[in-house]
mmCIF file of N, CA and C in Angstrom:
data_model
loop_
_atom_site.group_PDB
_atom_site.id
_atom_site.type_symbol
_atom_site.label_atom_id
_atom_site.label_comp_id
_atom_site.label_asym_id
_atom_site.label_seq_id
_atom_site.Cartn_x
_atom_site.Cartn_y
_atom_site.Cartn_z
ATOM 1 N N UNK A 292 -14.111 -0.557 4.336
ATOM 2 C CA UNK A 292 -13.092 0.023 5.131
ATOM 3 C C UNK A 292 -11.367 -0.211 4.728
ATOM 4 N N UNK A 293 -10.699 0.584 4.828
ATOM 5 C CA UNK A 293 -9.210 0.087 4.163
ATOM 6 C C UNK A 293 -8.357 -0.849 5.155
ATOM 7 N N UNK A 294 -7.618 -1.400 4.792
ATOM 8 C CA UNK A 294 -6.137 -2.628 5.614
ATOM 9 C C UNK A 294 -5.637 -1.564 6.981
ATOM 10 N N UNK A 295 -5.436 -0.268 6.699
ATOM 11 C CA UNK A 295 -5.432 0.768 7.950
ATOM 12 C C UNK A 295 -6.478 0.724 8.815
ATOM 13 N N UNK A 296 -7.155 1.204 8.365
ATOM 14 C CA UNK A 296 -8.429 1.296 9.709
ATOM 15 C C UNK A 296 -8.873 -0.041 9.892
ATOM 16 N N UNK A 297 -8.935 -0.616 8.995
ATOM 17 C CA UNK A 297 -9.039 -2.394 9.593
ATOM 18 C C UNK A 297 -8.452 -2.922 10.529
ATOM 19 N N UNK A 298 -6.843 -2.529 10.521
ATOM 20 C CA UNK A 298 -5.839 -2.652 11.626
ATOM 21 C C UNK A 298 -6.115 -2.136 12.801
ATOM 22 N N UNK A 299 -6.373 -0.738 12.538
ATOM 23 C CA UNK A 299 -6.048 0.370 14.185
ATOM 24 C C UNK A 299 -7.758 -0.741 15.025
ATOM 25 N N UNK A 300 -8.491 -0.443 14.385
ATOM 26 C CA UNK A 300 -9.957 -1.562 14.970
ATOM 27 C C UNK A 300 -9.447 -2.122 15.519
ATOM 28 N N UNK A 301 -9.302 -3.169 14.995
ATOM 29 C CA UNK A 301 -9.075 -4.712 15.430
ATOM 30 C C UNK A 301 -8.065 -4.656 16.494
ATOM 31 N N UNK A 302 -7.325 -3.824 16.722
ATOM 32 C CA UNK A 302 -6.334 -3.554 17.160
ATOM 33 C C UNK A 302 -6.970 -3.126 18.818
ATOM 34 N N UNK A 303 -7.578 -2.375 18.429
ATOM 35 C CA UNK A 303 -8.288 -1.172 19.798
ATOM 36 C C UNK A 303 -9.049 -2.350 20.440
ATOM 37 N N UNK A 304 -9.920 -3.125 19.496
ATOM 38 C CA UNK A 304 -10.962 -4.098 20.043
ATOM 39 C C UNK A 304 -10.141 -5.906 20.711
ATOM 40 N N UNK A 305 -9.115 -6.400 19.917
ATOM 41 C CA UNK A 305 -8.381 -7.339 20.052
ATOM 42 C C UNK A 305 -7.620 -7.065 21.376
ATOM 43 N N UNK A 306 -8.062 -8.198 22.436
ATOM 44 C CA UNK A 306 -7.797 -8.113 24.021
ATOM 45 C C UNK A 306 -7.028 -9.450 24.338
ATOM 46 N N UNK A 307 -5.489 -9.215 24.591
ATOM 47 C CA UNK A 307 -4.519 -10.265 24.702
ATOM 48 C C UNK A 307 -3.874 -9.742 26.193
ATOM 49 N N UNK A 308 -4.111 -10.552 27.159
ATOM 50 C CA UNK A 308 -3.316 -10.411 28.606
ATOM 51 C C UNK A 308 -3.749 -9.343 28.807
ATOM 52 N N UNK A 309 -5.225 -9.396 28.765
ATOM 53 C CA UNK A 309 -5.969 -8.463 29.380
ATOM 54 C C UNK A 309 -5.726 -6.763 29.222
ATOM 55 N N UNK A 310 -5.367 -6.556 27.851
ATOM 56 C CA UNK A 310 -4.850 -5.274 27.159
ATOM 57 C C UNK A 310 -5.448 -5.318 25.804
ATOM 58 N N UNK A 311 -5.953 -4.310 25.039
ATOM 59 C CA UNK A 311 -5.993 -4.261 23.983
ATOM 60 C C UNK A 311 -4.105 -4.499 22.833
ATOM 61 N N UNK A 312 -4.542 -5.390 22.189
ATOM 62 C CA UNK A 312 -2.958 -5.582 21.670
ATOM 63 C C UNK A 312 -2.287 -4.205 21.121
ATOM 64 N N UNK A 313 -3.451 -3.217 20.315
ATOM 65 C CA UNK A 313 -3.077 -1.996 19.775
ATOM 66 C C UNK A 313 -2.017 -1.067 20.889
ATOM 67 N N UNK A 314 -1.972 -1.793 22.690
ATOM 68 C CA UNK A 314 -1.157 -1.167 23.300
ATOM 69 C C UNK A 314 0.384 -2.178 23.407
ATOM 70 N N UNK A 315 0.503 -2.848 22.725
ATOM 71 C CA UNK A 315 1.979 -3.775 22.279
ATOM 72 C C UNK A 315 2.467 -2.593 21.299
ATOM 73 N N UNK A 316 3.986 -3.232 21.552
ATOM 74 C CA UNK A 316 4.749 -2.358 20.708
ATOM 75 C C UNK A 316 5.012 -2.771 19.071
ATOM 76 N N UNK A 317 4.955 -4.303 18.880
ATOM 77 C CA UNK A 317 5.610 -4.420 18.138
ATOM 78 C C UNK A 317 4.039 -4.154 16.721
ATOM 79 N N UNK A 318 2.979 -4.121 17.885
ATOM 80 C CA UNK A 318 1.950 -3.786 17.281
ATOM 81 C C UNK A 318 1.856 -2.271 16.348
ATOM 82 N N UNK A 319 2.010 -1.637 17.520
ATOM 83 C CA UNK A 319 2.435 -0.232 17.136
ATOM 84 C C UNK A 319 3.274 0.488 16.314
ATOM 85 N N UNK A 320 4.500 -0.374 16.217
ATOM 86 C CA UNK A 320 5.221 -0.311 15.191
ATOM 87 C C UNK A 320 4.950 -0.603 13.554
ATOM 88 N N UNK A 321 3.516 -1.380 13.677
ATOM 89 C CA UNK A 321 3.063 -1.771 12.334
ATOM 90 C C UNK A 321 1.935 -0.972 11.940
ATOM 91 N N UNK A 322 1.732 -0.676 12.828
ATOM 92 C CA UNK A 322 0.448 0.660 12.555
ATOM 93 C C UNK A 322 1.165 1.499 12.445
ATOM 94 N N UNK A 323 2.362 2.287 12.625
ATOM 95 C CA UNK A 323 3.404 3.648 12.174
ATOM 96 C C UNK A 323 3.340 3.289 11.206
ATOM 97 N N UNK A 324 4.026 2.015 10.443
ATOM 98 C CA UNK A 324 4.533 1.957 8.907
ATOM 99 C C UNK A 324 3.175 1.766 8.005
ATOM 100 N N UNK A 325 1.995 1.186 8.325
ATOM 101 C CA UNK A 325 1.080 1.011 7.654
ATOM 102 C C UNK A 325 0.709 2.801 7.651
ATOM 103 N N UNK A 326 0.543 3.466 8.468
ATOM 104 C CA UNK A 326 0.098 5.187 8.292
ATOM 105 C C UNK A 326 0.816 5.536 7.535
ATOM 106 N N UNK A 327 2.370 5.316 7.729
ATOM 107 C CA UNK A 327 3.631 6.182 7.176
ATOM 108 C C UNK A 327 3.084 6.040 5.259
ATOM 109 N N UNK A 328 2.679 4.391 5.030
ATOM 110 C CA UNK A 328 2.415 4.213 3.967
ATOM 111 C C UNK A 328 1.304 5.041 3.024
ATOM 112 N N UNK A 329 0.127 5.229 3.789
ATOM 113 C CA UNK A 329 -0.662 5.752 3.945
ATOM 114 C C UNK A 329 -0.604 6.993 3.285
ATOM 115 N N UNK A 330 0.123 7.842 4.410
ATOM 116 C CA UNK A 330 0.399 8.897 3.874
ATOM 117 C C UNK A 330 1.445 9.318 2.597
ATOM 118 N N UNK A 331 2.062 8.950 2.440
ATOM 119 C CA UNK A 331 3.293 9.068 1.999
ATOM 120 C C UNK A 331 2.305 8.850 -0.157
ATOM 121 N N UNK A 332 1.761 7.582 0.429
ATOM 122 C CA UNK A 332 0.682 7.468 -0.955
ATOM 123 C C UNK A 332 -0.126 8.388 -1.525
ATOM 124 N N UNK A 333 -0.806 8.716 -0.418
ATOM 125 C CA UNK A 333 -1.437 10.339 -0.458
ATOM 126 C C UNK A 333 -0.980 11.519 -0.835
ATOM 127 N N UNK A 334 0.015 11.455 -0.448
ATOM 128 C CA UNK A 334 0.942 12.483 -1.075
ATOM 129 C C UNK A 334 0.914 12.655 -2.326
ATOM 130 N N UNK A 335 1.761 11.256 -2.651
ATOM 131 C CA UNK A 335 1.794 11.230 -3.831
ATOM 132 C C UNK A 335 0.816 11.554 -5.167
ATOM 133 N N UNK A 336 -0.586 11.482 -4.849
ATOM 134 C CA UNK A 336 -1.662 11.462 -5.053
ATOM 135 C C UNK A 336 -1.782 13.058 -5.543
ATOM 136 N N UNK A 337 -1.954 13.481 -4.580
ATOM 137 C CA UNK A 337 -1.703 15.338 -4.504
ATOM 138 C C UNK A 337 -1.308 15.788 -5.374
ATOM 139 N N UNK A 338 0.387 15.439 -5.530
ATOM 140 C CA UNK A 338 1.064 16.024 -6.196
ATOM 141 C C UNK A 338 0.972 15.771 -7.777
ATOM 142 N N UNK A 339 0.390 14.423 -8.083
ATOM 143 C CA UNK A 339 0.066 14.202 -9.313
ATOM 144 C C UNK A 339 -1.107 15.101 -9.798
ATOM 145 N N UNK A 340 -2.228 15.154 -9.166
ATOM 146 C CA UNK A 340 -3.194 16.069 -9.028
ATOM 147 C C UNK A 340 -2.475 17.250 -9.756
ATOM 148 N N UNK A 341 -1.685 17.755 -8.904
ATOM 149 C CA UNK A 341 -0.934 19.113 -9.201
ATOM 150 C C UNK A 341 -0.348 19.186 -10.434
ATOM 151 N N UNK A 342 0.175 18.061 -10.811
ATOM 152 C CA UNK A 342 1.015 18.465 -12.464
ATOM 153 C C UNK A 342 -0.064 17.955 -13.371
ATOM 154 N N UNK A 343 -1.297 17.606 -12.698
ATOM 155 C CA UNK A 343 -2.521 17.153 -13.609
ATOM 156 C C UNK A 343 -3.227 18.685 -13.845
ATOM 157 N N UNK A 344 -3.324 19.123 -12.958
ATOM 158 C CA UNK A 344 -4.025 20.619 -13.022
ATOM 159 C C UNK A 344 -3.136 21.570 -14.114
ATOM 160 N N UNK A 345 -1.613 21.245 -13.992
ATOM 161 C CA UNK A 345 -0.491 22.112 -14.530
ATOM 162 C C UNK A 345 -0.765 22.199 -15.905
ATOM 163 N N UNK A 346 -1.240 20.903 -16.407
ATOM 164 C CA UNK A 346 -1.031 20.362 -17.570
ATOM 165 C C UNK A 346 0.661 19.565 -18.067
ATOM 166 N N UNK A 347 1.136 19.215 -16.358
ATOM 167 C CA UNK A 347 2.318 18.439 -16.928
ATOM 168 C C UNK A 347 2.464 17.346 -16.153
ATOM 169 N N UNK A 348 1.636 16.743 -16.253
ATOM 170 C CA UNK A 348 1.623 15.268 -15.716
ATOM 171 C C UNK A 348 1.666 14.436 -16.936
ATOM 172 N N UNK A 349 3.089 13.413 -16.889
ATOM 173 C CA UNK A 349 3.662 12.355 -17.859
ATOM 174 C C UNK A 349 3.499 11.242 -17.616
ATOM 175 N N UNK A 350 3.712 10.580 -18.707
ATOM 176 C CA UNK A 350 3.506 8.692 -18.371
ATOM 177 C C UNK A 350 4.573 8.645 -17.523
ATOM 178 N N UNK A 351 5.573 8.490 -17.067
ATOM 179 C CA UNK A 351 6.674 8.137 -16.519
ATOM 180 C C UNK A 351 6.299 8.776 -14.455
ATOM 181 N N UNK A 352 5.389 9.995 -14.329
ATOM 182 C CA UNK A 352 4.550 10.234 -13.486
ATOM 183 C C UNK A 352 3.652 8.988 -12.927
ATOM 184 N N UNK A 353 3.025 8.722 -13.999
ATOM 185 C CA UNK A 353 1.580 7.466 -13.806
ATOM 186 C C UNK A 353 2.710 6.701 -13.720
ATOM 187 N N UNK A 354 3.748 6.091 -14.284
ATOM 188 C CA UNK A 354 3.947 5.016 -13.835
ATOM 189 C C UNK A 354 4.834 4.556 -12.535
ATOM 190 N N UNK A 355 5.513 5.580 -12.194
ATOM 191 C CA UNK A 355 6.048 5.843 -10.947
ATOM 192 C C UNK A 355 4.838 5.752 -9.632
ATOM 193 N N UNK A 356 3.970 6.514 -9.757
ATOM 194 C CA UNK A 356 3.033 6.544 -9.091
ATOM 195 C C UNK A 356 2.119 4.999 -8.548
ATOM 196 N N UNK A 357 1.911 4.407 -9.915
ATOM 197 C CA UNK A 357 1.666 3.065 -9.829
ATOM 198 C C UNK A 357 2.551 2.211 -8.803
ATOM 199 N N UNK A 358 4.035 2.064 -9.420
ATOM 200 C CA UNK A 358 4.631 1.181 -8.764
ATOM 201 C C UNK A 358 5.061 1.493 -7.633
ATOM 202 N N UNK A 359 4.963 2.554 -7.339
ATOM 203 C CA UNK A 359 4.914 2.811 -5.517
ATOM 204 C C UNK A 359 3.941 3.183 -4.283
ATOM 205 N N UNK A 360 2.924 3.118 -5.132
ATOM 206 C CA UNK A 360 1.955 2.801 -4.568
ATOM 207 C C UNK A 360 1.333 1.362 -4.293
ATOM 208 N N UNK A 361 1.306 1.076 -5.468
ATOM 209 C CA UNK A 361 1.466 -0.765 -5.148
ATOM 210 C C UNK A 361 1.642 -1.517 -4.378
ATOM 211 N N UNK A 362 3.454 -1.087 -4.094
ATOM 212 C CA UNK A 362 4.365 -1.647 -3.512
ATOM 213 C C UNK A 362 4.087 -1.161 -1.876
ATOM 214 N N UNK A 363 3.570 -0.346 -2.009
ATOM 215 C CA UNK A 363 3.235 0.080 -0.664
ATOM 216 C C UNK A 363 2.029 -0.194 -0.039
ATOM 217 N N UNK A 364 0.713 -0.337 -1.100
ATOM 218 C CA UNK A 364 -0.282 -0.916 -0.702
ATOM 219 C C UNK A 364 -0.289 -2.513 0.018
ATOM 220 N N UNK A 365 0.809 -3.337 -0.561
ATOM 221 C CA UNK A 365 0.788 -4.937 -0.516
ATOM 222 C C UNK A 365 1.504 -4.643 0.846
ATOM 223 N N UNK A 366 2.485 -3.923 1.372
ATOM 224 C CA UNK A 366 3.296 -4.099 2.445
ATOM 225 C C UNK A 366 2.153 -3.930 3.467
ATOM 226 N N UNK A 367 1.370 -2.678 3.262
ATOM 227 C CA UNK A 367 0.036 -2.287 4.093
ATOM 228 C C UNK A 367 -0.643 -3.042 4.455
ATOM 229 N N UNK A 368 -1.647 -3.425 3.468
ATOM 230 C CA UNK A 368 -2.725 -4.849 3.635
ATOM 231 C C UNK A 368 -1.830 -6.638 4.198
ATOM 232 N N UNK A 369 0.042 -6.637 3.647
ATOM 233 C CA UNK A 369 0.276 -7.773 4.726
ATOM 234 C C UNK A 369 0.490 -7.536 6.166
ATOM 235 N N UNK A 370 0.936 -6.179 6.365
ATOM 236 C CA UNK A 370 1.087 -5.838 7.895
ATOM 237 C C UNK A 370 -0.218 -5.873 8.321
ATOM 238 N N UNK A 371 -1.674 -5.658 7.584
ATOM 239 C CA UNK A 371 -2.876 -5.520 8.349
ATOM 240 C C UNK A 371 -3.644 -7.084 8.516
ATOM 241 N N UNK A 372 -3.151 -7.617 7.839
ATOM 242 C CA UNK A 372 -3.275 -9.540 7.971
ATOM 243 C C UNK A 372 -2.358 -9.747 8.894
ATOM 244 N N UNK A 373 -1.177 -9.324 9.223
ATOM 245 C CA UNK A 373 -0.411 -9.866 10.126
ATOM 246 C C UNK A 373 -0.637 -9.456 12.056
ATOM 247 N N UNK A 374 -1.229 -8.023 11.853
ATOM 248 C CA UNK A 374 -1.996 -7.823 13.250
ATOM 249 C C UNK A 374 -3.286 -8.550 13.556
ATOM 250 N N UNK A 375 -3.904 -9.309 12.582
ATOM 251 C CA UNK A 375 -5.293 -10.031 12.653
ATOM 252 C C UNK A 375 -4.763 -11.346 13.027
ATOM 253 N N UNK A 376 -3.796 -11.658 13.524
ATOM 254 C CA UNK A 376 -3.467 -12.954 13.164
ATOM 255 C C UNK A 376 -4.076 -13.734 12.253
ATOM 256 N N UNK A 377 -4.173 -15.127 13.289
ATOM 257 C CA UNK A 377 -5.268 -15.867 12.080
ATOM 258 C C UNK A 377 -6.735 -15.306 11.967
ATOM 259 N N UNK A 378 -6.944 -14.513 12.510
ATOM 260 C CA UNK A 378 -8.251 -13.590 12.053
ATOM 261 C C UNK A 378 -8.177 -13.398 10.697
ATOM 262 N N UNK A 379 -6.827 -12.902 10.268
ATOM 263 C CA UNK A 379 -6.508 -12.130 8.972
ATOM 264 C C UNK A 379 -6.950 -13.118 7.706
ATOM 265 N N UNK A 380 -6.819 -14.342 7.734
ATOM 266 C CA UNK A 380 -6.872 -15.290 6.607
ATOM 267 C C UNK A 380 -8.013 -15.770 6.828
ATOM 268 N N UNK A 381 -9.429 -15.529 7.732
ATOM 269 C CA UNK A 381 -10.494 -16.138 7.322
ATOM 270 C C UNK A 381 -11.413 -15.551 6.315
ATOM 271 N N UNK A 382 -12.192 -16.186 5.842
ATOM 272 C CA UNK A 382 -12.593 -15.402 4.437
ATOM 273 C C UNK A 382 -13.813 -14.795 4.582
ATOM 274 N N UNK A 383 -14.335 -14.735 6.177
ATOM 275 C CA UNK A 383 -15.120 -13.754 6.136
ATOM 276 C C UNK A 383 -14.670 -12.476 6.757
ATOM 277 N N UNK A 384 -13.321 -12.357 6.992
ATOM 278 C CA UNK A 384 -12.816 -11.022 7.375
ATOM 279 C C UNK A 384 -12.267 -10.074 6.139
ATOM 280 N N UNK A 385 -12.466 -9.276 6.323
ATOM 281 C CA UNK A 385 -12.359 -8.327 5.348
ATOM 282 C C UNK A 385 -10.763 -7.787 4.734
ATOM 283 N N UNK A 386 -9.983 -8.415 5.342
ATOM 284 C CA UNK A 386 -8.411 -8.351 5.477
ATOM 285 C C UNK A 386 -7.770 -9.072 4.251
ATOM 286 N N UNK A 387 -8.740 -10.134 4.722
ATOM 287 C CA UNK A 387 -7.992 -11.560 3.260
ATOM 288 C C UNK A 387 -8.836 -10.873 2.213
ATOM 289 N N UNK A 388 -9.660 -10.482 1.979
ATOM 290 C CA UNK A 388 -10.232 -9.726 0.546
ATOM 291 C C UNK A 388 -9.065 -8.888 -0.099
ATOM 292 N N UNK A 389 -8.828 -7.679 1.163
ATOM 293 C CA UNK A 389 -7.361 -6.884 0.235
ATOM 294 C C UNK A 389 -6.457 -7.182 0.144
ATOM 295 N N UNK A 390 -6.350 -8.285 1.062
ATOM 296 C CA UNK A 390 -4.840 -8.656 0.995
ATOM 297 C C UNK A 390 -4.727 -9.227 -0.857
ATOM 298 N N UNK A 391 -5.797 -10.186 -1.218
ATOM 299 C CA UNK A 391 -5.968 -10.387 -2.765
ATOM 300 C C UNK A 391 -6.440 -9.480 -3.439
ATOM 301 N N UNK A 392 -6.875 -8.423 -3.153
ATOM 302 C CA UNK A 392 -7.010 -7.331 -3.863
ATOM 303 C C UNK A 392 -5.857 -6.504 -4.362
ATOM 304 N N UNK A 393 -5.208 -6.521 -3.502
ATOM 305 C CA UNK A 393 -3.592 -6.072 -3.606
ATOM 306 C C UNK A 393 -2.646 -6.744 -4.348
ATOM 307 N N UNK A 394 -2.645 -7.873 -4.394
ATOM 308 C CA UNK A 394 -1.756 -8.832 -5.356
ATOM 309 C C UNK A 394 -2.407 -8.027 -6.682
ATOM 310 N N UNK A 395 -3.563 -8.418 -7.028
ATOM 311 C CA UNK A 395 -4.159 -8.164 -8.390
ATOM 312 C C UNK A 395 -3.908 -6.431 -8.816
ATOM 313 N N UNK A 396 -4.138 -5.707 -8.181
ATOM 314 C CA UNK A 396 -3.802 -4.483 -8.282
ATOM 315 C C UNK A 396 -2.109 -4.123 -8.767
ATOM 316 N N UNK A 397 -1.756 -4.921 -7.865
ATOM 317 C CA UNK A 397 -0.240 -4.978 -8.100
ATOM 318 C C UNK A 397 0.349 -5.290 -9.691
ATOM 319 N N UNK A 398 -0.231 -6.003 -9.980
ATOM 320 C CA UNK A 398 -0.268 -6.767 -11.412
ATOM 321 C C UNK A 398 -1.052 -6.043 -12.758
ATOM 322 N N UNK A 399 -2.016 -5.755 -12.731
ATOM 323 C CA UNK A 399 -3.103 -5.069 -13.944
ATOM 324 C C UNK A 399 -2.265 -4.227 -14.184
ATOM 325 N N UNK A 400 -2.293 -3.713 -15.540
ATOM 326 C CA UNK A 400 -1.837 -2.667 -16.454
ATOM 327 C C UNK A 400 -0.564 -2.614 -15.883
ATOM 328 N N UNK A 401 0.235 -3.857 -16.192
ATOM 329 C CA UNK A 401 1.474 -3.425 -15.913
ATOM 330 C C UNK A 401 2.091 -3.829 -14.733
ATOM 331 N N UNK A 402 3.247 -4.987 -14.869
ATOM 332 C CA UNK A 402 3.748 -5.099 -13.532
ATOM 333 C C UNK A 402 4.677 -3.774 -12.743
ATOM 334 N N UNK A 403 5.169 -4.195 -11.831
ATOM 335 C CA UNK A 403 5.806 -3.326 -10.765
ATOM 336 C C UNK A 403 6.873 -3.269 -11.732
ATOM 337 N N UNK A 404 7.697 -4.223 -11.890
ATOM 338 C CA UNK A 404 8.720 -4.272 -12.917
ATOM 339 C C UNK A 404 8.729 -3.287 -14.261
ATOM 340 N N UNK A 405 7.351 -3.631 -15.009
ATOM 341 C CA UNK A 405 7.435 -3.156 -15.778
ATOM 342 C C UNK A 405 7.066 -1.665 -15.954
ATOM 343 N N UNK A 406 6.422 -0.840 -14.826
ATOM 344 C CA UNK A 406 6.657 0.391 -14.605
ATOM 345 C C UNK A 406 7.579 1.279 -14.165
ATOM 346 N N UNK A 407 8.291 0.255 -13.784
ATOM 347 C CA UNK A 407 10.080 0.675 -12.995
ATOM 348 C C UNK A 407 10.844 1.277 -14.453
ATOM 349 N N UNK A 408 10.790 0.612 -15.609
ATOM 350 C CA UNK A 408 11.533 0.266 -16.726
ATOM 351 C C UNK A 408 11.136 1.769 -17.365
ATOM 352 N N UNK A 409 9.676 2.074 -16.863
ATOM 353 C CA UNK A 409 9.667 3.264 -17.604
ATOM 354 C C UNK A 409 9.958 4.328 -17.392
ATOM 355 N N UNK A 410 9.598 4.518 -15.578
ATOM 356 C CA UNK A 410 10.307 5.733 -14.699
ATOM 357 C C UNK A 410 11.961 5.500 -15.297
ATOM 358 N N UNK A 411 12.695 3.968 -15.370
ATOM 359 C CA UNK A 411 13.744 4.091 -15.444
ATOM 360 C C UNK A 411 14.431 5.182 -17.259
ATOM 361 N N UNK A 412 13.561 4.600 -17.894
ATOM 362 C CA UNK A 412 13.785 5.169 -18.896
ATOM 363 C C UNK A 412 13.680 6.394 -19.227
ATOM 364 N N UNK A 413 12.597 7.572 -18.510
ATOM 365 C CA UNK A 413 12.512 8.652 -18.647
ATOM 366 C C UNK A 413 13.608 8.774 -17.354
ATOM 367 N N UNK A 414 14.462 8.913 -16.394
ATOM 368 C CA UNK A 414 15.090 9.066 -15.639
ATOM 369 C C UNK A 414 16.724 9.227 -16.524
ATOM 370 N N UNK A 415 17.205 8.244 -17.156
ATOM 371 C CA UNK A 415 18.425 7.854 -17.615
ATOM 372 C C UNK A 415 18.523 8.237 -19.291
ATOM 373 N N UNK A 416 17.589 8.043 -20.105
ATOM 374 C CA UNK A 416 17.374 8.460 -21.389
ATOM 375 C C UNK A 416 17.511 7.311 -22.266
ATOM 376 N N UNK A 417 17.445 6.103 -21.341
ATOM 377 C CA UNK A 417 18.183 4.456 -22.286
ATOM 378 C C UNK A 417 16.780 3.690 -21.648
ATOM 379 N N UNK A 418 16.586 3.264 -22.843
ATOM 380 C CA UNK A 418 15.863 1.899 -22.603
ATOM 381 C C UNK A 418 15.727 0.558 -22.779
ATOM 382 N N UNK A 419 15.423 0.097 -21.534
ATOM 383 C CA UNK A 419 15.661 -1.683 -21.329
ATOM 384 C C UNK A 419 15.387 -2.437 -22.310
ATOM 385 N N UNK A 420 13.820 -1.419 -22.892
ATOM 386 C CA UNK A 420 13.197 -2.754 -23.680
ATOM 387 C C UNK A 420 13.782 -3.230 -25.182
ATOM 388 N N UNK A 421 13.304 -4.677 -25.350
ATOM 389 C CA UNK A 421 14.382 -4.871 -26.497
ATOM 390 C C UNK A 421 13.245 -4.664 -27.385
#
């Protein structure tokens, strides 16, 4: 189960002040932002698949996708951890593991900053690499 799905399920089941925390405004704000991140990443992946199928996928597309999606993933799992409260850092809770996984994916295969340099070189024609 992903961070977004885990957060929705948890907020529907966690009762505070006699009602599910999913009914609280700030929780709903976080749920909406998580869904926006998930949806944006899915849309980007669908577009990359189209480019790949057309033989038009370039390195900068992959770099842009990695930078964008891993940054959105970090936000999403952080918000999921937040809606879980203290339960979000318990080892037995899947969200804590997802949080650690997100940090690893953000750095593997080139850091966020390196991916952005690849994208910016393609956009400007100038390389910032020495």
